[in-house]
PDB file of C-alpha atoms in Angstrom:
ATOM      1  CA  MET A   1     115.569  89.470 126.275  1.00 37.00           C
ATOM      2  CA  ALA A   2     112.303  88.432 127.985  1.00 39.00           C
ATOM      3  CA  SER A   3     109.259  88.415 126.046  1.00 39.00           C
ATOM      4  CA  LYS A   4     106.158  90.277 127.096  1.00 45.00           C
ATOM      5  CA  SER A   5     102.873  88.307 127.696  1.00 43.00           C
ATOM      6  CA  TYR A   6     100.173  89.542 125.441  1.00 47.00           C
ATOM      7  CA  SER A   7      97.482  87.253 126.689  1.00 50.00           C
ATOM      8  CA  GLY A   8      94.083  88.915 127.150  1.00 56.00           C
ATOM      9  CA  ILE A   9      94.884  92.297 125.616  1.00 71.00           C
ATOM     10  CA  GLN A  10      92.960  93.054 122.430  1.00 81.00           C
ATOM     11  CA  THR A  11      92.666  95.949 119.999  1.00 89.00           C
ATOM     12  CA  ALA A  12      89.212  97.046 118.973  1.00 92.00           C
ATOM     13  CA  THR A  13      88.689  97.602 115.073  1.00 94.00           C
ATOM     14  CA  ALA A  14      86.188  99.285 112.873  1.00 95.00           C
ATOM     15  CA  SER A  15      86.247  98.517 109.097  1.00 96.00           C
ATOM     16  CA  LEU A  16      84.463 100.151 106.323  1.00 96.00           C
ATOM     17  CA  GLU A  17      84.532  99.208 102.432  1.00 95.00           C
ATOM     18  CA  THR A  18      83.478 101.855 100.133  1.00 95.00           C
ATOM     19  CA  GLY A  19      84.360 103.972  97.068  1.00 94.00           C
ATOM     20  CA  GLU A  20      87.700 105.708  97.003  1.00 95.00           C
ATOM     21  CA  GLN A  21      86.322 109.234  97.673  1.00 95.00           C
ATOM     22  CA  ALA A  22      84.041 108.087 100.434  1.00 94.00           C
ATOM     23  CA  ALA A  23      86.846 106.197 102.132  1.00 95.00           C
ATOM     24  CA  LYS A  24      89.195 109.123 102.040  1.00 94.00           C
ATOM     25  CA  THR A  25      86.525 111.426 103.354  1.00 94.00           C
ATOM     26  CA  PHE A  26      85.672 108.977 106.184  1.00 94.00           C
ATOM     27  CA  ALA A  27      89.420 108.624 107.089  1.00 93.00           C
ATOM     28  CA  SER A  28      89.708 112.430 107.226  1.00 92.00           C
ATOM     29  CA  LEU A  29      86.518 113.029 109.181  1.00 91.00           C
ATOM     30  CA  PHE A  30      87.758 110.412 111.649  1.00 91.00           C
ATOM     31  CA  ALA A  31      91.177 111.899 111.887  1.00 88.00           C
ATOM     32  CA  GLU A  32      89.681 115.474 112.686  1.00 88.00           C
ATOM     33  CA  SER A  33      87.158 113.979 115.203  1.00 86.00           C
ATOM     34  CA  TRP A  34      89.081 111.362 117.344  1.00 83.00           C
ATOM     35  CA  ASP A  35      92.079 111.466 119.570  1.00 75.00           C
ATOM     36  CA  ASP A  36      94.980 110.157 117.330  1.00 73.00           C
ATOM     37  CA  ALA A  37      97.131 109.047 120.332  1.00 80.00           C
ATOM     38  CA  ASP A  38      94.804 106.094 120.959  1.00 85.00           C
ATOM     39  CA  THR A  39      93.963 105.236 117.279  1.00 90.00           C
ATOM     40  CA  ALA A  40      95.498 104.187 114.042  1.00 89.00           C
ATOM     41  CA  VAL A  41      93.863 104.354 110.599  1.00 92.00           C
ATOM     42  CA  SER A  42      94.730 102.582 107.431  1.00 92.00           C
ATOM     43  CA  LEU A  43      93.293 103.150 103.963  1.00 93.00           C
ATOM     44  CA  VAL A  44      93.899 100.308 101.611  1.00 94.00           C
ATOM     45  CA  ASP A  45      92.876 100.097  97.785  1.00 95.00           C
ATOM     46  CA  SER A  46      90.942  96.810  97.689  1.00 92.00           C
ATOM     47  CA  GLY A  47      90.816  96.845  93.887  1.00 92.00           C
ATOM     48  CA  ARG A  48      87.942  97.443  91.428  1.00 91.00           C
ATOM     49  CA  GLY A  49      87.229 100.942  92.797  1.00 92.00           C
ATOM     50  CA  ARG A  50      86.729  99.792  96.389  1.00 95.00           C
ATOM     51  CA  TRP A  51      88.642 101.040  99.302  1.00 95.00           C
ATOM     52  CA  THR A  52      88.866  99.636 102.953  1.00 96.00           C
ATOM     53  CA  VAL A  53      89.305 101.962 105.936  1.00 95.00           C
ATOM     54  CA  THR A  54      90.322 100.120 109.062  1.00 95.00           C
ATOM     55  CA  ILE A  55      90.605 101.797 112.300  1.00 94.00           C
ATOM     56  CA  HIS A  56      92.351 100.469 115.224  1.00 92.00           C
ATOM     57  CA  PHE A  57      91.421 101.527 118.890  1.00 91.00           C
ATOM     58  CA  ARG A  58      93.190 101.193 122.096  1.00 86.00           C
ATOM     59  CA  ASP A  59      89.561 101.147 123.853  1.00 87.00           C
ATOM     60  CA  PRO A  60      86.327 100.123 122.345  1.00 90.00           C
ATOM     61  CA  PRO A  61      84.969 102.973 120.343  1.00 92.00           C
ATOM     62  CA  ASP A  62      81.477 104.630 120.421  1.00 93.00           C
ATOM     63  CA  ARG A  63      79.836 102.598 117.706  1.00 95.00           C
ATOM     64  CA  ARG A  64      77.037 105.110 117.150  1.00 95.00           C
ATOM     65  CA  ALA A  65      79.399 108.109 116.760  1.00 93.00           C
ATOM     66  CA  LEU A  66      81.290 105.958 114.247  1.00 94.00           C
ATOM     67  CA  ARG A  67      78.212 105.011 112.283  1.00 95.00           C
ATOM     68  CA  ALA A  68      77.278 108.547 112.083  1.00 95.00           C
ATOM     69  CA  LEU A  69      80.685 109.719 110.792  1.00 93.00           C
ATOM     70  CA  ALA A  70      80.471 106.868 108.201  1.00 94.00           C
ATOM     71  CA  ALA A  71      77.158 108.075 107.149  1.00 95.00           C
ATOM     72  CA  ALA A  72      78.371 111.596 106.741  1.00 94.00           C
ATOM     73  CA  ALA A  73      81.144 110.522 104.603  1.00 93.00           C
ATOM     74  CA  ALA A  74      79.705 107.615 102.627  1.00 93.00           C
ATOM     75  CA  GLY A  75      75.975 107.671 103.170  1.00 94.00           C
ATOM     76  CA  ASP A  76      73.575 105.786 105.199  1.00 95.00           C
ATOM     77  CA  ASP A  77      73.736 102.412 103.346  1.00 93.00           C
ATOM     78  CA  ALA A  78      77.550 102.313 103.646  1.00 91.00           C
ATOM     79  CA  ALA A  79      77.398 103.178 107.398  1.00 93.00           C
ATOM     80  CA  LYS A  80      75.238 100.099 107.942  1.00 94.00           C
ATOM     81  CA  THR A  81      78.047  98.101 106.579  1.00 94.00           C
ATOM     82  CA  LEU A  82      80.684  99.354 109.031  1.00 95.00           C
ATOM     83  CA  THR A  83      81.964  96.290 110.895  1.00 96.00           C
ATOM     84  CA  PHE A  84      83.454  96.030 114.460  1.00 96.00           C
ATOM     85  CA  GLY A  85      86.026  93.345 115.598  1.00 94.00           C
ATOM     86  CA  GLN A  86      88.689  92.558 117.980  1.00 91.00           C
ATOM     87  CA  VAL A  87      92.362  91.588 117.146  1.00 87.00           C
ATOM     88  CA  ALA A  88      94.349  89.938 119.787  1.00 82.00           C
ATOM     89  CA  ALA A  89      97.659  91.592 120.459  1.00 77.00           C
ATOM     90  CA  LYS A  90     100.784  89.461 119.656  1.00 79.00           C
ATOM     91  CA  ASP A  91     104.576  89.735 120.202  1.00 78.00           C
ATOM     92  CA  TRP A  92     104.967  90.794 116.519  1.00 70.00           C
ATOM     93  CA  VAL A  93     108.718  90.437 116.561  1.00 69.00           C
ATOM     94  CA  ARG A  94     108.491  86.841 117.730  1.00 74.00           C
ATOM     95  CA  GLU A  95     105.816  86.060 115.058  1.00 77.00           C
ATOM     96  CA  GLY A  96     107.952  87.611 112.290  1.00 71.00           C
ATOM     97  CA  LEU A  97     110.942  85.552 113.419  1.00 72.00           C
ATOM     98  CA  ALA A  98     109.173  82.264 113.583  1.00 72.00           C
ATOM     99  CA  GLY A  99     109.911  81.166 110.119  1.00 73.00           C
ATOM    100  CA  LEU A 100     112.852  83.211 109.127  1.00 77.00           C
ATOM    101  CA  PRO A 101     116.104  81.316 108.590  1.00 83.00           C
ATOM    102  CA  PRO A 102     119.535  82.911 109.380  1.00 88.00           C
ATOM    103  CA  VAL A 103     121.032  85.030 106.696  1.00 88.00           C
ATOM    104  CA  VAL A 104     124.194  83.285 105.199  1.00 90.00           C
ATOM    105  CA  ALA A 105     126.729  85.441 103.291  1.00 90.00           C
ATOM    106  CA  GLY A 106     130.024  83.859 102.640  1.00 91.00           C
ATOM    107  CA  ARG A 107     131.560  82.831 105.790  1.00 92.00           C
ATOM    108  CA  PHE A 108     128.989  85.046 107.839  1.00 92.00           C
ATOM    109  CA  VAL A 109     125.718  84.051 109.320  1.00 91.00           C
ATOM    110  CA  VAL A 110     123.457  86.801 110.836  1.00 88.00           C
ATOM    111  CA  HIS A 111     121.142  85.237 113.374  1.00 87.00           C
ATOM    112  CA  GLY A 112     119.179  85.769 116.406  1.00 84.00           C
ATOM    113  CA  ALA A 113     119.702  83.908 119.808  1.00 84.00           C
ATOM    114  CA  HIS A 114     116.880  81.462 118.789  1.00 83.00           C
ATOM    115  CA  ASP A 115     119.149  80.336 115.979  1.00 87.00           C
ATOM    116  CA  ARG A 116     122.483  80.213 117.832  1.00 89.00           C
ATOM    117  CA  ALA A 117     122.734  76.491 117.610  1.00 90.00           C
ATOM    118  CA  ARG A 118     122.190  76.405 113.835  1.00 86.00           C
ATOM    119  CA  VAL A 119     125.454  78.227 113.123  1.00 92.00           C
ATOM    120  CA  ALA A 120     128.045  75.747 111.690  1.00 93.00           C
ATOM    121  CA  PRO A 121     131.546  75.800 113.418  1.00 93.00           C
ATOM    122  CA  SER A 122     132.946  76.741 110.017  1.00 93.00           C
ATOM    123  CA  ARG A 123     130.992  80.010 109.922  1.00 93.00           C
ATOM    124  CA  ILE A 124     131.355  83.297 111.581  1.00 93.00           C
ATOM    125  CA  GLY A 125     128.136  84.012 113.501  1.00 92.00           C
ATOM    126  CA  ILE A 126     126.828  87.578 113.804  1.00 90.00           C
ATOM    127  CA  GLU A 127     124.188  87.516 116.595  1.00 88.00           C
ATOM    128  CA  ILE A 128     121.810  90.410 116.454  1.00 83.00           C
ATOM    129  CA  GLU A 129     118.359  90.456 118.019  1.00 77.00           C
ATOM    130  CA  ALA A 130     115.728  91.646 115.726  1.00 71.00           C
ATOM    131  CA  ALA A 131     113.507  94.208 117.257  1.00 66.00           C
ATOM    132  CA  LEU A 132     111.201  96.881 115.910  1.00 57.00           C
ATOM    133  CA  ALA A 133     114.052  99.343 115.079  1.00 55.00           C
ATOM    134  CA  PHE A 134     116.333  96.737 113.589  1.00 61.00           C
ATOM    135  CA  GLY A 135     115.228  93.994 111.355  1.00 64.00           C
ATOM    136  CA  THR A 136     116.080  90.419 110.696  1.00 69.00           C
ATOM    137  CA  GLY A 137     119.142  91.049 108.583  1.00 73.00           C
ATOM    138  CA  HIS A 138     117.217  89.798 105.423  1.00 76.00           C
ATOM    139  CA  HIS A 139     117.509  93.118 103.555  1.00 79.00           C
ATOM    140  CA  GLY A 140     119.750  92.714 100.354  1.00 81.00           C
ATOM    141  CA  THR A 141     122.230  95.395 101.592  1.00 83.00           C
ATOM    142  CA  THR A 142     123.112  93.389 104.784  1.00 81.00           C
ATOM    143  CA  ARG A 143     123.930  90.384 102.626  1.00 82.00           C
ATOM    144  CA  GLY A 144     125.811  92.446 100.058  1.00 87.00           C
ATOM    145  CA  CYS A 145     127.949  94.126 102.711  1.00 87.00           C
ATOM    146  CA  LEU A 146     128.771  90.688 104.328  1.00 86.00           C
ATOM    147  CA  LEU A 147     129.636  89.283 100.959  1.00 89.00           C
ATOM    148  CA  ALA A 148     131.961  92.239 100.166  1.00 90.00           C
ATOM    149  CA  LEU A 149     133.529  91.725 103.721  1.00 89.00           C
ATOM    150  CA  ASP A 150     133.984  87.987 102.940  1.00 90.00           C
ATOM    151  CA  TRP A 151     135.691  88.715  99.629  1.00 90.00           C
ATOM    152  CA  ILE A 152     138.015  91.381 101.406  1.00 90.00           C
ATOM    153  CA  CYS A 153     138.992  88.746 104.080  1.00 88.00           C
ATOM    154  CA  LYS A 154     139.818  86.146 101.316  1.00 88.00           C
ATOM    155  CA  ALA A 155     141.869  88.756  99.388  1.00 86.00           C
ATOM    156  CA  VAL A 156     143.886  89.760 102.594  1.00 85.00           C
ATOM    157  CA  GLN A 157     144.313  86.051 103.574  1.00 83.00           C
ATOM    158  CA  ASN A 158     145.550  85.243  99.991  1.00 81.00           C
ATOM    159  CA  ALA A 159     147.933  88.251 100.116  1.00 79.00           C
ATOM    160  CA  HIS A 160     149.868  86.915 102.821  1.00 72.00           C
ATOM    161  CA  ARG A 161     150.417  83.392 101.302  1.00 69.00           C
ATOM    162  CA  PRO A 162     153.684  83.015  99.445  1.00 67.00           C
ATOM    163  CA  VAL A 163     153.187  82.306  95.743  1.00 60.00           C
ATOM    164  CA  HIS A 164     155.271  79.400  94.391  1.00 61.00           C
ATOM    165  CA  ARG A 165     155.306  79.283  90.663  1.00 61.00           C
ATOM    166  CA  HIS A 166     157.136  76.984  88.314  1.00 60.00           C
ATOM    167  CA  PRO A 167     160.118  78.808  86.856  1.00 60.00           C
ATOM    168  CA  GLU A 168     158.959  78.349  83.339  1.00 58.00           C
ATOM    169  CA  VAL A 169     155.554  79.956  84.149  1.00 53.00           C
ATOM    170  CA  ARG A 170     155.067  83.804  84.308  1.00 55.00           C
ATOM    171  CA  ALA A 171     152.534  85.378  86.527  1.00 55.00           C
ATOM    172  CA  ASN A 172     150.025  85.594  83.714  1.00 54.00           C
ATOM    173  CA  GLY A 173     150.206  82.053  83.016  1.00 53.00           C
ATOM    174  CA  ALA A 174     152.183  81.992  79.697  1.00 53.00           C
ATOM    175  CA  PRO A 175     155.280  79.887  79.434  1.00 52.00           C
ATOM    176  CA  ARG A 176     158.528  81.542  79.261  1.00 53.00           C
ATOM    177  CA  ARG A 177     160.825  81.070  76.304  1.00 56.00           C
ATOM    178  CA  MET A 178     163.796  78.982  77.407  1.00 53.00           C
ATOM    179  CA  LYS A 179     167.257  80.326  76.378  1.00 59.00           C
ATOM    180  CA  GLY A 180     168.866  78.530  73.477  1.00 56.00           C
ATOM    181  CA  ARG A 181     165.613  77.450  71.770  1.00 50.00           C
TER     182      ARG A 181
END
């Protein structure tokens, strides 16, 4: 899958740190006033009673209008602390995969194309390209399912092998009593 080029594309941001109620009021006022198709709002508890509202814009916002909204929600002093910035767009899937190793579970290895060469010949590689709708295979349920499948494969493989026991040993390992003793 070819990667998109993200060079030169940036997202405009505006951030305000204030008290909880003012932050929630600012986020609500913003949501009521702006087109939500071109924006995203995050509200984060920064600790010690402080909250940060960060707004991401497709196009640069009207700074004066945002400051007026911040003043209405949090007061004039808080509105003066409203900061504006830019975030360079990235291929977030590629960024996320950069340091992630393949998932090893028994004989199975879940990996992306970028790790194909790292799969040992003695392993069964499952190549899945991570994307926005499917992750990296690092969730515990993925590994758990593969370990269960590995156990089933071993059990089936062992069931087809003939078992040779010494005539004096029963299935549970206890020696048999010999006749005449």
